[in-house]
Coordinates of C-alpha atoms in Angstrom, one line a residue:
Chain A
M1 CA 125.3 31.5 -88.8
T2 CA 124.4 33.4 -92.0
T3 CA 121.4 35.8 -91.8
S4 CA 119.4 33.8 -94.2
A5 CA 119.8 30.5 -92.3
L6 CA 119.0 32.3 -89.0
L7 CA 115.9 33.9 -90.5
M8 CA 114.8 30.6 -91.9
M9 CA 115.3 28.8 -88.6
I10 CA 113.6 31.4 -86.5
S11 CA 110.6 32.0 -88.8
V12 CA 109.9 28.2 -89.3
Q13 CA 110.4 27.2 -85.7
L14 CA 108.4 30.1 -84.4
M15 CA 105.6 29.5 -86.8
V16 CA 105.3 25.8 -85.9
T17 CA 105.5 26.5 -82.2
L18 CA 102.8 29.2 -82.3
V19 CA 100.4 27.2 -84.5
T20 CA 100.8 24.2 -82.1
I21 CA 100.1 26.4 -79.1
Y22 CA 97.2 28.1 -80.8
L23 CA 95.6 24.7 -81.6
F24 CA 96.1 23.4 -78.1
V25 CA 94.6 26.5 -76.6
K26 CA 91.7 26.2 -79.0
V27 CA 91.2 22.6 -77.9
L28 CA 91.1 23.5 -74.3
K29 CA 88.8 26.5 -74.8
T30 CA 86.3 24.6 -76.9
Q31 CA 86.3 21.7 -74.5
K32 CA 85.8 24.1 -71.6
N33 CA 82.8 25.7 -73.4
K34 CA 81.3 22.3 -74.1
E35 CA 81.5 21.3 -70.4
Chain B
M1 CA 102.7 31.5 -92.5
L2 CA 101.0 29.1 -94.8
C3 CA 99.1 27.7 -91.8
F4 CA 97.9 31.1 -90.7
Y5 CA 96.8 31.7 -94.2
F6 CA 94.8 28.5 -94.2
I7 CA 93.3 29.1 -90.8
T8 CA 92.2 32.6 -91.9
I9 CA 90.7 31.2 -95.1
S10 CA 89.0 28.5 -93.2
R11 CA 87.0 31.1 -91.3
S12 CA 85.5 32.5 -94.5
F13 CA 84.0 29.2 -95.6
E14 CA 80.5 28.1 -94.6
I15 CA 80.8 24.4 -94.4
R16 CA 77.4 23.3 -93.2
S17 CA 75.0 23.6 -96.0
E18 CA 71.5 22.5 -95.4
R19 CA 71.9 19.5 -97.6
I20 CA 74.9 18.3 -95.6
Q21 CA 73.1 18.8 -92.3
Q22 CA 70.2 16.7 -93.5
L23 CA 72.6 14.0 -94.6
A24 CA 74.3 14.1 -91.2
Y25 CA 71.0 13.6 -89.3
K26 CA 70.0 10.8 -91.7
T27 CA 73.3 9.1 -91.3
L28 CA 73.2 9.4 -87.5
K29 CA 69.8 7.9 -87.4
M30 CA 71.1 5.0 -89.4
Y31 CA 74.0 4.6 -87.1
K32 CA 71.8 4.4 -84.0
T33 CA 69.8 1.6 -85.6
N34 CA 73.0 -0.3 -86.4
T35 CA 74.6 0.0 -83.0
A36 CA 72.5 -3.0 -82.0
I37 CA 75.2 -5.2 -83.7
M38 CA 77.9 -3.6 -81.6
S39 CA 80.4 -5.9 -79.9
T40 CA 81.1 -6.1 -76.2
N41 CA 84.1 -3.8 -76.6
K42 CA 83.7 -1.2 -73.9
E43 CA 86.9 0.8 -74.3
S44 CA 86.8 4.6 -74.4
W45 CA 89.0 7.6 -74.0
G46 CA 89.1 9.3 -70.6
S47 CA 89.7 12.8 -71.9
R48 CA 90.1 14.8 -75.1
M49 CA 93.6 15.8 -74.2
G50 CA 94.5 12.2 -73.4
L51 CA 93.3 11.2 -76.9
I52 CA 95.3 14.0 -78.6
L53 CA 98.5 13.1 -76.6
A54 CA 98.1 9.4 -77.4
M55 CA 97.6 10.3 -81.1
A56 CA 100.6 12.6 -81.1
G57 CA 102.6 10.0 -79.1
S58 CA 101.8 7.5 -81.8
A59 CA 103.2 9.7 -84.5
V60 CA 106.2 11.0 -82.6
G61 CA 109.0 8.4 -82.9
L62 CA 112.7 8.1 -83.3
G63 CA 112.4 9.4 -86.8
N64 CA 111.4 12.9 -85.5
F65 CA 114.9 13.3 -83.9
L66 CA 117.0 11.2 -86.3
R67 CA 115.3 11.0 -89.7
F68 CA 114.1 14.6 -90.2
P69 CA 117.4 16.5 -89.7
I70 CA 119.2 14.1 -91.9
Q71 CA 116.6 14.4 -94.6
A72 CA 116.8 18.2 -94.4
I73 CA 120.5 18.2 -94.7
Q74 CA 120.4 15.9 -97.7
N75 CA 117.7 17.8 -99.5
G76 CA 118.4 21.5 -99.6
G77 CA 118.9 22.5 -96.0
G78 CA 116.5 25.2 -94.9
T79 CA 114.6 25.0 -98.2
F80 CA 113.5 21.5 -97.5
I81 CA 111.1 22.9 -95.0
I82 CA 109.1 24.5 -97.9
P83 CA 108.2 21.2 -99.6
Y84 CA 107.9 19.7 -96.2
L85 CA 105.2 22.2 -95.1
V86 CA 103.4 22.1 -98.5
C87 CA 103.3 18.2 -98.2
F88 CA 102.1 18.5 -94.6
L89 CA 99.2 20.6 -95.8
L90 CA 98.4 18.6 -98.9
L91 CA 99.2 15.1 -97.7
G92 CA 99.6 15.0 -94.0
I93 CA 96.6 17.0 -92.7
P94 CA 94.1 15.5 -95.3
M95 CA 95.3 12.0 -94.5
L96 CA 94.8 12.6 -90.8
W97 CA 91.3 13.9 -91.4
V98 CA 90.5 11.0 -93.6
E99 CA 91.7 8.4 -91.2
W100 CA 90.1 10.1 -88.2
A101 CA 86.8 10.3 -90.1
M102 CA 87.1 6.6 -91.1
G103 CA 87.7 5.6 -87.5
R104 CA 84.9 7.5 -86.0
F105 CA 82.6 6.2 -88.7
G106 CA 83.5 2.6 -88.1
G107 CA 83.3 3.1 -84.3
R108 CA 79.6 3.9 -84.7
F109 CA 79.0 0.4 -86.1
G110 CA 81.0 -1.1 -83.2
Y111 CA 84.1 -1.7 -85.3
H112 CA 87.5 -0.7 -83.8
S113 CA 90.0 -2.2 -86.2
P114 CA 90.8 -1.4 -89.8
P115 CA 89.4 -4.6 -91.6
F116 CA 85.7 -4.0 -90.8
I117 CA 86.0 -0.2 -90.6
V118 CA 87.0 -0.2 -94.3
Q119 CA 84.5 -2.9 -95.2
E120 CA 81.7 -0.9 -93.6
M121 CA 82.6 1.9 -96.0
D122 CA 81.9 -0.2 -99.1
K123 CA 79.5 -3.0 -98.5
K124 CA 79.3 -3.9 -102.2
R125 CA 82.9 -5.2 -102.5
Q126 CA 83.9 -7.8 -100.0
F127 CA 87.7 -7.5 -100.6
W128 CA 88.1 -4.4 -98.4
K129 CA 88.2 -6.3 -95.2
Y130 CA 91.1 -8.3 -96.6
M131 CA 92.8 -5.0 -97.6
G132 CA 92.2 -4.1 -93.9
T133 CA 94.6 -7.0 -93.0
F134 CA 97.3 -4.4 -93.6
G135 CA 96.0 -2.3 -90.8
I136 CA 96.7 -5.1 -88.3
F137 CA 99.7 -6.8 -90.0
I138 CA 101.8 -3.6 -90.3
N139 CA 101.4 -2.9 -86.6
I140 CA 102.4 -6.3 -85.3
A141 CA 105.3 -6.6 -87.7
V142 CA 106.6 -3.1 -87.0
A143 CA 106.1 -3.6 -83.2
G144 CA 108.3 -6.7 -83.4
Y145 CA 111.4 -4.7 -84.4
Y146 CA 110.3 -1.4 -82.9
C147 CA 110.4 -3.0 -79.5
Y148 CA 113.9 -3.9 -80.2
I149 CA 115.0 -0.3 -80.8
E150 CA 113.0 0.6 -77.7
S151 CA 115.0 -1.9 -75.7
W152 CA 118.2 -0.3 -76.9
T153 CA 117.1 3.1 -75.6
L154 CA 116.1 1.4 -72.3
S155 CA 119.5 -0.3 -71.9
Y156 CA 121.4 2.8 -73.0
A157 CA 119.6 5.0 -70.5
W158 CA 120.8 2.6 -67.8
Y159 CA 124.3 2.4 -69.3
S160 CA 124.5 6.2 -69.3
L161 CA 123.4 6.4 -65.7
S162 CA 125.8 3.8 -64.6
G163 CA 128.7 5.5 -66.3
T164 CA 129.4 2.7 -68.8
F165 CA 130.6 5.0 -71.5
A166 CA 133.0 7.0 -69.2
G167 CA 136.4 7.3 -70.7
K168 CA 135.5 5.4 -73.9
S169 CA 136.7 6.8 -77.2
Q170 CA 134.3 7.2 -80.1
V171 CA 135.5 4.0 -81.8
E172 CA 134.9 2.2 -78.5
V173 CA 131.4 3.5 -78.3
V174 CA 130.7 2.3 -81.9
Q175 CA 132.2 -1.1 -81.0
F176 CA 130.0 -1.3 -77.8
F177 CA 126.9 -1.0 -80.0
S178 CA 128.3 -3.7 -82.4
D179 CA 128.9 -6.0 -79.5
Y180 CA 125.4 -5.2 -78.1
T181 CA 123.7 -6.5 -81.3
D182 CA 126.2 -9.2 -82.1
F183 CA 124.9 -12.8 -81.7
S184 CA 127.7 -14.5 -83.5
K185 CA 129.8 -15.0 -80.3
G186 CA 126.9 -16.2 -78.2
V187 CA 123.6 -14.7 -77.0
P188 CA 124.1 -11.3 -75.3
V189 CA 121.9 -11.7 -72.3
V190 CA 121.3 -8.0 -71.6
T191 CA 120.1 -7.5 -75.2
V192 CA 117.6 -10.3 -75.1
V193 CA 116.4 -9.6 -71.6
S194 CA 116.0 -5.9 -72.4
Y195 CA 113.9 -6.8 -75.4
L196 CA 111.7 -9.1 -73.4
I197 CA 111.2 -6.4 -70.8
C198 CA 110.0 -4.0 -73.5
V199 CA 107.6 -6.5 -75.0
A200 CA 106.3 -7.3 -71.5
M201 CA 106.0 -3.7 -70.6
N202 CA 103.9 -3.0 -73.8
T203 CA 101.8 -6.0 -73.1
Y204 CA 101.1 -5.0 -69.5
I205 CA 100.2 -1.4 -70.4
L206 CA 97.9 -2.5 -73.2
S207 CA 96.2 -5.0 -70.9
R208 CA 95.2 -2.0 -68.7
G209 CA 93.1 -0.7 -71.6
L210 CA 92.9 2.6 -73.5
Q211 CA 92.1 4.8 -70.6
G212 CA 94.1 3.1 -67.8
G213 CA 97.0 2.1 -70.0
V214 CA 97.7 3.9 -73.3
E215 CA 96.2 7.2 -72.2
V216 CA 98.1 7.3 -68.9
A217 CA 101.4 6.3 -70.6
S218 CA 100.9 9.1 -73.1
K219 CA 100.0 11.7 -70.5
I220 CA 103.3 10.9 -68.7
G221 CA 105.5 10.1 -71.7
M222 CA 104.7 13.0 -74.0
P223 CA 105.3 15.9 -71.5
L224 CA 108.5 14.2 -70.3
L225 CA 109.6 13.8 -73.9
I226 CA 109.1 17.5 -74.5
I227 CA 110.8 18.6 -71.3
F228 CA 113.8 16.4 -72.1
G229 CA 113.8 17.5 -75.8
I230 CA 113.7 21.2 -74.8
A231 CA 116.6 20.8 -72.3
L232 CA 118.8 19.0 -74.9
A233 CA 117.7 21.5 -77.7
V234 CA 118.7 24.5 -75.5
R235 CA 122.1 22.8 -75.0
G236 CA 122.4 22.1 -78.7
V237 CA 121.7 25.7 -79.9
T238 CA 123.9 27.3 -77.2
L239 CA 126.9 25.0 -77.5
G240 CA 128.7 27.0 -80.2
S241 CA 132.3 26.1 -80.4
S242 CA 132.8 25.6 -76.7
G243 CA 133.2 21.9 -77.1
A244 CA 135.7 22.0 -80.0
P245 CA 138.7 19.8 -79.5
E246 CA 142.1 21.3 -80.2
G247 CA 142.9 21.6 -83.8
C248 CA 139.3 21.1 -85.0
T249 CA 138.5 24.2 -87.1
D250 CA 135.0 23.3 -88.1
C251 CA 133.8 22.1 -84.7
D252 CA 131.0 24.5 -84.1
A253 CA 127.3 23.9 -83.4
F254 CA 126.4 27.1 -85.3
L255 CA 128.0 25.7 -88.4
G256 CA 125.9 22.6 -88.0
M257 CA 122.7 24.7 -87.6
N258 CA 123.8 26.9 -90.5
Y259 CA 124.2 23.8 -92.7
L260 CA 120.8 22.5 -91.6
W261 CA 118.9 25.8 -92.2
E262 CA 120.8 27.6 -95.0
P263 CA 118.3 27.8 -97.9
Q264 CA 119.4 26.3 -101.2
Y265 CA 116.6 27.4 -103.4
D266 CA 117.8 25.4 -106.4
S267 CA 116.6 22.3 -104.6
L268 CA 113.0 23.4 -104.9
F269 CA 113.1 22.4 -108.5
N270 CA 114.4 18.9 -107.8
P271 CA 111.7 16.2 -107.8
K272 CA 113.9 14.1 -105.4
V273 CA 113.5 16.8 -102.8
W274 CA 109.7 16.9 -103.1
L275 CA 109.6 13.1 -102.9
A276 CA 111.8 13.1 -99.9
A277 CA 109.5 15.7 -98.2
A278 CA 106.4 13.8 -99.1
G279 CA 108.0 10.6 -97.7
Q280 CA 109.1 12.3 -94.5
I281 CA 105.6 13.7 -93.9
F282 CA 103.9 10.4 -94.7
F283 CA 106.0 8.4 -92.3
T284 CA 106.2 10.9 -89.5
I285 CA 102.5 11.3 -88.9
A286 CA 101.9 7.5 -88.7
V287 CA 99.2 7.3 -91.4
G288 CA 98.6 4.2 -93.4
M289 CA 99.0 2.0 -90.4
G290 CA 95.5 1.7 -89.2
I291 CA 96.3 3.2 -85.8
V292 CA 94.6 6.5 -86.3
Q293 CA 91.3 4.8 -87.4
C294 CA 91.6 2.5 -84.4
Y295 CA 92.1 5.4 -81.9
A296 CA 89.4 7.5 -83.6
S297 CA 86.9 4.6 -83.5
Y298 CA 86.6 5.2 -79.7
V299 CA 85.6 8.9 -80.2
R300 CA 81.9 9.6 -79.7
S301 CA 79.9 10.2 -82.9
K302 CA 79.3 13.9 -82.4
D303 CA 82.7 14.7 -81.0
D304 CA 85.2 16.8 -83.0
I305 CA 87.8 15.2 -85.1
A306 CA 89.0 18.0 -87.3
L307 CA 90.7 20.1 -84.6
N308 CA 91.9 17.0 -82.8
A309 CA 93.7 15.8 -85.9
M310 CA 95.3 19.2 -86.5
A311 CA 96.5 19.5 -82.9
A312 CA 98.0 16.0 -82.9
G313 CA 99.6 16.6 -86.3
W314 CA 101.1 20.0 -85.4
M315 CA 102.4 18.7 -82.1
N316 CA 104.3 16.0 -84.1
G317 CA 105.6 18.8 -86.4
F318 CA 106.7 20.8 -83.3
V319 CA 108.7 17.9 -81.9
E320 CA 110.2 17.3 -85.4
V321 CA 111.0 20.8 -86.7
V322 CA 111.8 22.5 -83.4
L323 CA 113.2 19.9 -81.1
G324 CA 114.4 17.3 -83.6
A325 CA 116.4 19.9 -85.6
S326 CA 118.1 21.3 -82.6
I327 CA 119.7 18.3 -80.9
V328 CA 121.6 15.8 -83.0
I329 CA 123.1 18.0 -85.7
P330 CA 124.3 20.9 -83.6
I331 CA 125.7 18.7 -80.9
A332 CA 127.5 16.5 -83.4
A333 CA 128.9 19.5 -85.3
G334 CA 130.0 21.1 -82.1
Y335 CA 132.3 18.2 -81.1
L336 CA 133.0 16.3 -84.3
G337 CA 132.9 19.1 -86.9
L338 CA 130.8 19.9 -89.9
E339 CA 132.7 17.6 -92.2
W340 CA 132.0 14.6 -90.0
V341 CA 128.3 15.5 -90.0
K342 CA 128.2 15.8 -93.8
E343 CA 129.8 12.4 -94.2
K344 CA 128.5 10.3 -91.4
A345 CA 125.2 11.8 -90.1
G346 CA 122.6 9.1 -89.9
F347 CA 120.3 7.0 -87.8
A348 CA 123.1 5.1 -86.1
M349 CA 124.3 8.4 -84.4
A350 CA 121.7 7.9 -81.7
F351 CA 123.5 5.0 -80.2
Q352 CA 127.0 5.1 -81.7
T353 CA 127.8 8.8 -81.4
M354 CA 125.6 10.6 -78.9
P355 CA 126.9 8.7 -75.8
Y356 CA 130.4 9.7 -76.7
L357 CA 129.4 13.3 -77.1
F358 CA 127.6 13.4 -73.8
E359 CA 130.8 12.1 -72.1
Q360 CA 132.4 15.4 -73.0
W361 CA 130.1 17.1 -70.5
G362 CA 131.6 15.6 -67.5
T363 CA 130.5 12.7 -65.3
F364 CA 127.3 14.2 -63.8
F365 CA 126.0 16.0 -66.9
S366 CA 126.8 13.1 -69.2
A367 CA 124.7 10.8 -67.0
V368 CA 121.8 13.4 -67.0
A369 CA 122.1 14.1 -70.7
G370 CA 122.3 10.3 -71.5
L371 CA 119.2 9.7 -69.4
M372 CA 117.3 12.5 -71.0
W373 CA 118.3 11.6 -74.6
F374 CA 117.6 7.8 -74.3
G375 CA 114.6 8.6 -72.0
L376 CA 113.3 10.9 -74.7
L377 CA 113.8 8.2 -77.4
F378 CA 112.2 5.6 -75.1
F379 CA 109.1 7.7 -74.6
A380 CA 108.9 8.4 -78.3
G381 CA 109.2 4.7 -78.9
I382 CA 106.8 3.3 -76.3
T383 CA 104.0 5.7 -77.1
S384 CA 104.3 4.5 -80.7
S385 CA 104.6 0.8 -80.0
L386 CA 101.6 0.9 -77.6
S387 CA 99.5 2.4 -80.4
M388 CA 100.6 -0.5 -82.6
G389 CA 98.9 -3.0 -80.2
T390 CA 95.4 -1.3 -80.4
P391 CA 94.3 -2.5 -83.9
W392 CA 94.9 -6.1 -83.0
M393 CA 93.2 -5.7 -79.6
G394 CA 90.3 -3.8 -81.2
F395 CA 89.9 -6.6 -83.7
V396 CA 89.9 -9.6 -81.4
Q397 CA 87.8 -7.8 -78.8
D398 CA 85.2 -6.9 -81.4
E399 CA 85.1 -10.1 -83.4
F400 CA 85.9 -12.8 -80.8
N401 CA 84.9 -11.0 -77.6
W402 CA 88.3 -11.6 -76.0
N403 CA 89.0 -9.6 -72.8
R404 CA 91.7 -7.0 -72.6
E405 CA 94.2 -9.3 -70.9
K406 CA 93.9 -12.1 -73.5
S407 CA 94.0 -9.6 -76.3
A408 CA 97.1 -7.9 -75.0
L409 CA 98.8 -11.2 -74.2
T410 CA 98.2 -12.5 -77.7
F411 CA 99.6 -9.3 -79.1
G412 CA 102.7 -9.7 -77.0
L413 CA 103.2 -13.3 -78.2
F414 CA 102.6 -12.4 -81.8
T415 CA 105.1 -9.5 -81.5
L416 CA 107.6 -11.9 -80.0
V417 CA 107.2 -14.5 -82.7
L418 CA 107.7 -11.9 -85.4
G419 CA 110.2 -9.8 -83.5
L420 CA 112.7 -12.3 -82.2
P421 CA 114.2 -13.0 -85.7
T422 CA 115.0 -9.3 -86.0
V423 CA 116.8 -9.5 -82.6
F424 CA 118.7 -12.7 -83.3
F425 CA 119.5 -12.0 -86.9
Y426 CA 119.9 -8.2 -86.8
N427 CA 123.3 -8.3 -88.5
E428 CA 121.9 -10.7 -91.2
G429 CA 119.6 -7.9 -92.4
I430 CA 116.2 -9.2 -91.2
F431 CA 115.6 -6.0 -89.2
D432 CA 116.1 -3.7 -92.2
D433 CA 114.0 -5.9 -94.4
Y434 CA 111.1 -5.9 -92.0
D435 CA 111.4 -2.1 -91.8
Y436 CA 111.3 -1.9 -95.6
W437 CA 108.4 -4.2 -96.3
A438 CA 106.2 -3.9 -93.3
G439 CA 107.3 -0.4 -92.1
T440 CA 107.5 1.3 -95.5
V441 CA 106.0 -0.4 -98.6
A442 CA 102.9 -1.8 -96.8
L443 CA 102.1 1.7 -95.4
V444 CA 102.1 3.3 -98.8
I445 CA 99.9 0.5 -100.2
F446 CA 97.3 0.7 -97.4
A447 CA 97.2 4.5 -97.4
T448 CA 96.7 4.7 -101.1
A449 CA 93.9 2.2 -100.9
E450 CA 92.3 4.1 -98.0
I451 CA 92.3 7.5 -99.7
I452 CA 90.8 5.9 -102.9
L453 CA 88.1 4.2 -100.8
F454 CA 87.3 7.4 -98.9
S455 CA 87.3 9.9 -101.7
W456 CA 86.1 7.8 -104.6
I457 CA 84.1 4.8 -103.3
F458 CA 82.6 5.9 -100.0
G459 CA 82.1 9.2 -101.7
L460 CA 83.4 12.7 -100.9
D461 CA 80.0 14.1 -99.9
K462 CA 79.6 11.5 -97.2
G463 CA 83.3 11.7 -96.4
W464 CA 83.2 15.5 -96.1
N465 CA 80.2 15.2 -93.8
E466 CA 82.1 12.8 -91.6
I467 CA 85.1 15.1 -91.4
T468 CA 83.1 18.2 -90.6
M469 CA 80.5 16.7 -88.3
G470 CA 81.0 18.1 -84.8
A471 CA 84.1 20.0 -86.0
D472 CA 85.4 22.7 -83.7
I473 CA 87.2 24.4 -86.6
K474 CA 85.9 25.3 -90.0
V475 CA 87.5 23.0 -92.5
P476 CA 88.3 24.9 -95.7
D477 CA 86.2 23.8 -98.7
F478 CA 89.5 23.8 -100.6
Y479 CA 90.3 20.5 -98.9
R480 CA 87.4 18.8 -100.8
F481 CA 89.5 19.2 -103.9
V482 CA 92.7 18.2 -102.1
I483 CA 91.3 15.0 -100.6
K484 CA 89.7 14.0 -103.9
Y485 CA 92.5 14.7 -106.3
I486 CA 95.8 16.0 -104.8
T487 CA 96.3 13.6 -101.9
P488 CA 95.6 10.4 -103.9
S489 CA 97.8 11.7 -106.7
L490 CA 100.6 12.4 -104.3
L491 CA 100.3 8.9 -102.8
I492 CA 100.2 7.2 -106.2
V493 CA 103.3 9.2 -107.2
I494 CA 105.1 8.1 -104.0
F495 CA 104.2 4.5 -104.6
I496 CA 105.2 4.5 -108.3
A497 CA 108.4 6.4 -107.5
S498 CA 109.4 3.9 -104.8
F499 CA 108.7 1.1 -107.2
I500 CA 111.1 2.3 -109.9
S501 CA 113.3 4.7 -108.0
P502 CA 116.4 5.5 -110.1
A503 CA 120.0 5.1 -109.0
G504 CA 120.8 7.7 -106.4
G505 CA 117.3 9.1 -106.6
D506 CA 118.4 11.2 -109.5
W507 CA 115.3 11.4 -111.7
G508 CA 116.7 13.9 -114.1
R509 CA 119.7 11.8 -115.0
A510 CA 117.6 8.7 -115.2
F511 CA 115.2 10.2 -117.8
V512 CA 118.2 11.6 -119.8
N513 CA 119.8 8.1 -119.7
L514 CA 116.5 6.5 -120.8
S515 CA 116.1 8.9 -123.7
N516 CA 119.7 8.1 -124.8
G517 CA 118.8 4.5 -124.9
Q518 CA 120.9 3.6 -121.8
G519 CA 118.0 2.1 -120.0
W520 CA 116.7 2.7 -116.5
Q521 CA 119.1 2.0 -113.7
L522 CA 117.2 1.1 -110.6
D523 CA 118.3 2.2 -107.1
S524 CA 119.2 -0.5 -104.6
G525 CA 116.3 0.8 -102.5
A526 CA 113.6 0.5 -105.2
I527 CA 110.9 -2.0 -104.5
I528 CA 111.8 -4.1 -107.6
S529 CA 115.5 -4.2 -106.6
K530 CA 114.6 -5.1 -103.0
L531 CA 112.2 -7.8 -104.1
F532 CA 114.9 -9.6 -106.1
N533 CA 117.7 -8.8 -103.6
T534 CA 119.5 -7.2 -106.5
D535 CA 122.0 -5.3 -104.4
L536 CA 123.0 -8.4 -102.4
K537 CA 123.2 -10.5 -105.6
N538 CA 125.5 -7.9 -107.2
Q539 CA 127.7 -8.0 -104.1
L540 CA 127.7 -11.8 -104.3
S541 CA 128.7 -11.8 -108.0
Q542 CA 131.6 -9.5 -107.3
A543 CA 132.8 -11.2 -104.1
T544 CA 136.0 -13.2 -104.3
D545 CA 136.6 -14.0 -100.6
A546 CA 135.1 -17.3 -99.5
N547 CA 133.9 -16.0 -96.1
Q548 CA 132.3 -13.0 -97.7
I549 CA 130.5 -15.3 -100.2
I550 CA 129.2 -17.5 -97.4
G551 CA 128.1 -14.4 -95.4
L552 CA 126.2 -12.9 -98.3
E553 CA 124.5 -16.2 -99.2
K554 CA 123.5 -16.6 -95.5
K555 CA 122.1 -13.1 -95.5
I556 CA 120.0 -13.7 -98.6
T557 CA 118.7 -16.9 -97.0
Y558 CA 117.8 -15.3 -93.7
I559 CA 116.1 -12.3 -95.5
N560 CA 114.0 -14.7 -97.6
I561 CA 113.0 -16.7 -94.5
G562 CA 112.1 -13.4 -92.8
R563 CA 109.8 -12.5 -95.7
L564 CA 108.1 -15.9 -95.6
L565 CA 107.5 -15.3 -91.9
L566 CA 105.9 -11.9 -92.7
L567 CA 103.8 -13.5 -95.5
A568 CA 102.6 -16.2 -93.1
A569 CA 101.6 -13.6 -90.5
F570 CA 99.7 -11.7 -93.2
A571 CA 97.9 -14.9 -94.3
F572 CA 97.1 -15.8 -90.6
I573 CA 95.5 -12.4 -90.0
A574 CA 93.6 -12.6 -93.2
G575 CA 92.4 -16.0 -92.1
L576 CA 91.1 -14.6 -88.8
I577 CA 89.3 -11.8 -90.7
H578 CA 87.7 -14.5 -92.9
L579 CA 86.6 -16.3 -89.8
A580 CA 85.2 -13.1 -88.3
H581 CA 83.3 -12.5 -91.5
K582 CA 81.8 -15.9 -91.4
K583 CA 80.6 -15.1 -87.9
H584 CA 79.0 -12.0 -89.1
L585 CA 77.2 -13.9 -91.8
K586 CA 75.9 -16.4 -89.3
K587 CA 74.6 -13.6 -87.1

């Protein structure tokens, strides 16, 4: 793989994964606080 | 990075002005007074996570694994992700918030299906409830053929386990699929039985209700889908050239991934790429179907919708961008080569190519991989088709006080009536035609109407109040502008573009031709071309073989009959809505 393709793949996939995890953790945290 | 940027910005905005709070309390008071007219519909969600998983399950479908990577390859490789993410933030997220807000708003008045949810938002004009017909019609029509695809995944999972594909060449696997869907030599029993099982399974789960049926199925299906997806994605990205047959120089999974992710920055200036990205976002998050409103209508009035919508939307993005991009293309490139992927990559790969590729992994692993792949597609399918049942069920439970079982059973029967022609006449083009009109065009029409209703008629102040009420995240004020101007504009552009889409989607050449006086050559996929069966009629005019002529004429007839059936279904649902409206007036 070329460096540009590798960088694009890693940065996009990492970003999407981290944002998804962040949102789910936030859902769990806020829910816990409410309860 | 864009998302982090927005999240950071969101913190700096103060969304709850005193005026908006007053409006909120006033509206809440009004809702409490109105709950007296609520129906006997007692459905509710068991947990917040269950709701998010059900919503994400509704959005995650076969397109995440098959449509997204193909779209990316055809539209600039790695660069496609830039318009994709921009459209997600400007079209996807706002539409999700709008639909969640509409649903929770309607739910307060005891409405759990699109017709009366949208009507409640504009009491002056009575036509909205008929516009809401789309919110039920789309789901039943799509469920009809979607259950058929679901039944393929179910059968293929069994075939993979039982070693049916062992020793078969790629051509034989393709032929197997043709035989599976071919009704010209008699009724293939397995095909029909499998379809009936899927419809029955959906009906049964729906009859268990939201909490005991849909939510449980999503809580089981979504984690399994992700586990299967991760396992296959790991195999896809680590395959390399280990599976390359002798003499194949471009058989390398890394070449496939490189082709998928290599940025081609020129494509950023191509309107076709932006339209493709907007279309992909629009169809992947399942907006414009009425499902989101229906699910959200069971959310309690003070509960969050802003964070829930984001979580479900991003989960769909994760399945698409991370898992969907790491399975089909790398594995196909690893065994069949990059050239094959460039020429033949498409939706059909799921059933015509993947079973053959898995066979290269040996008896045991091919069975496991087949089970995981078709299991993953099955879970993606069933969590979506279940969601399609809820607008109908919400409607008949609210308006006619039917119980769950009766509502689910009638949904199953309705699905069968509309779906069986797609099963029996799959090769005559009814399946694709349903997908085009009910699964594509109708969605864009309904979503455009919804966003105009929400931003311009219901009013953005009230709408914004709905979105932010009880929100667990701070919604950036910037989105007020997006929801009012950008999202409706994008949807209108998508709609107009699909109406007059030029040949090959090449807008630049189309405008040059138009300015040169050569006219506007429509694409065969443009709404106008489809409406008049232009492509088929062109083929017919050029055909010389008698059998081919008969086949094409038969195809046009079947397609027209299928459309009449869809129109009849639409009219029937509109009639039921009219009856329900009369009942309201009597009350």
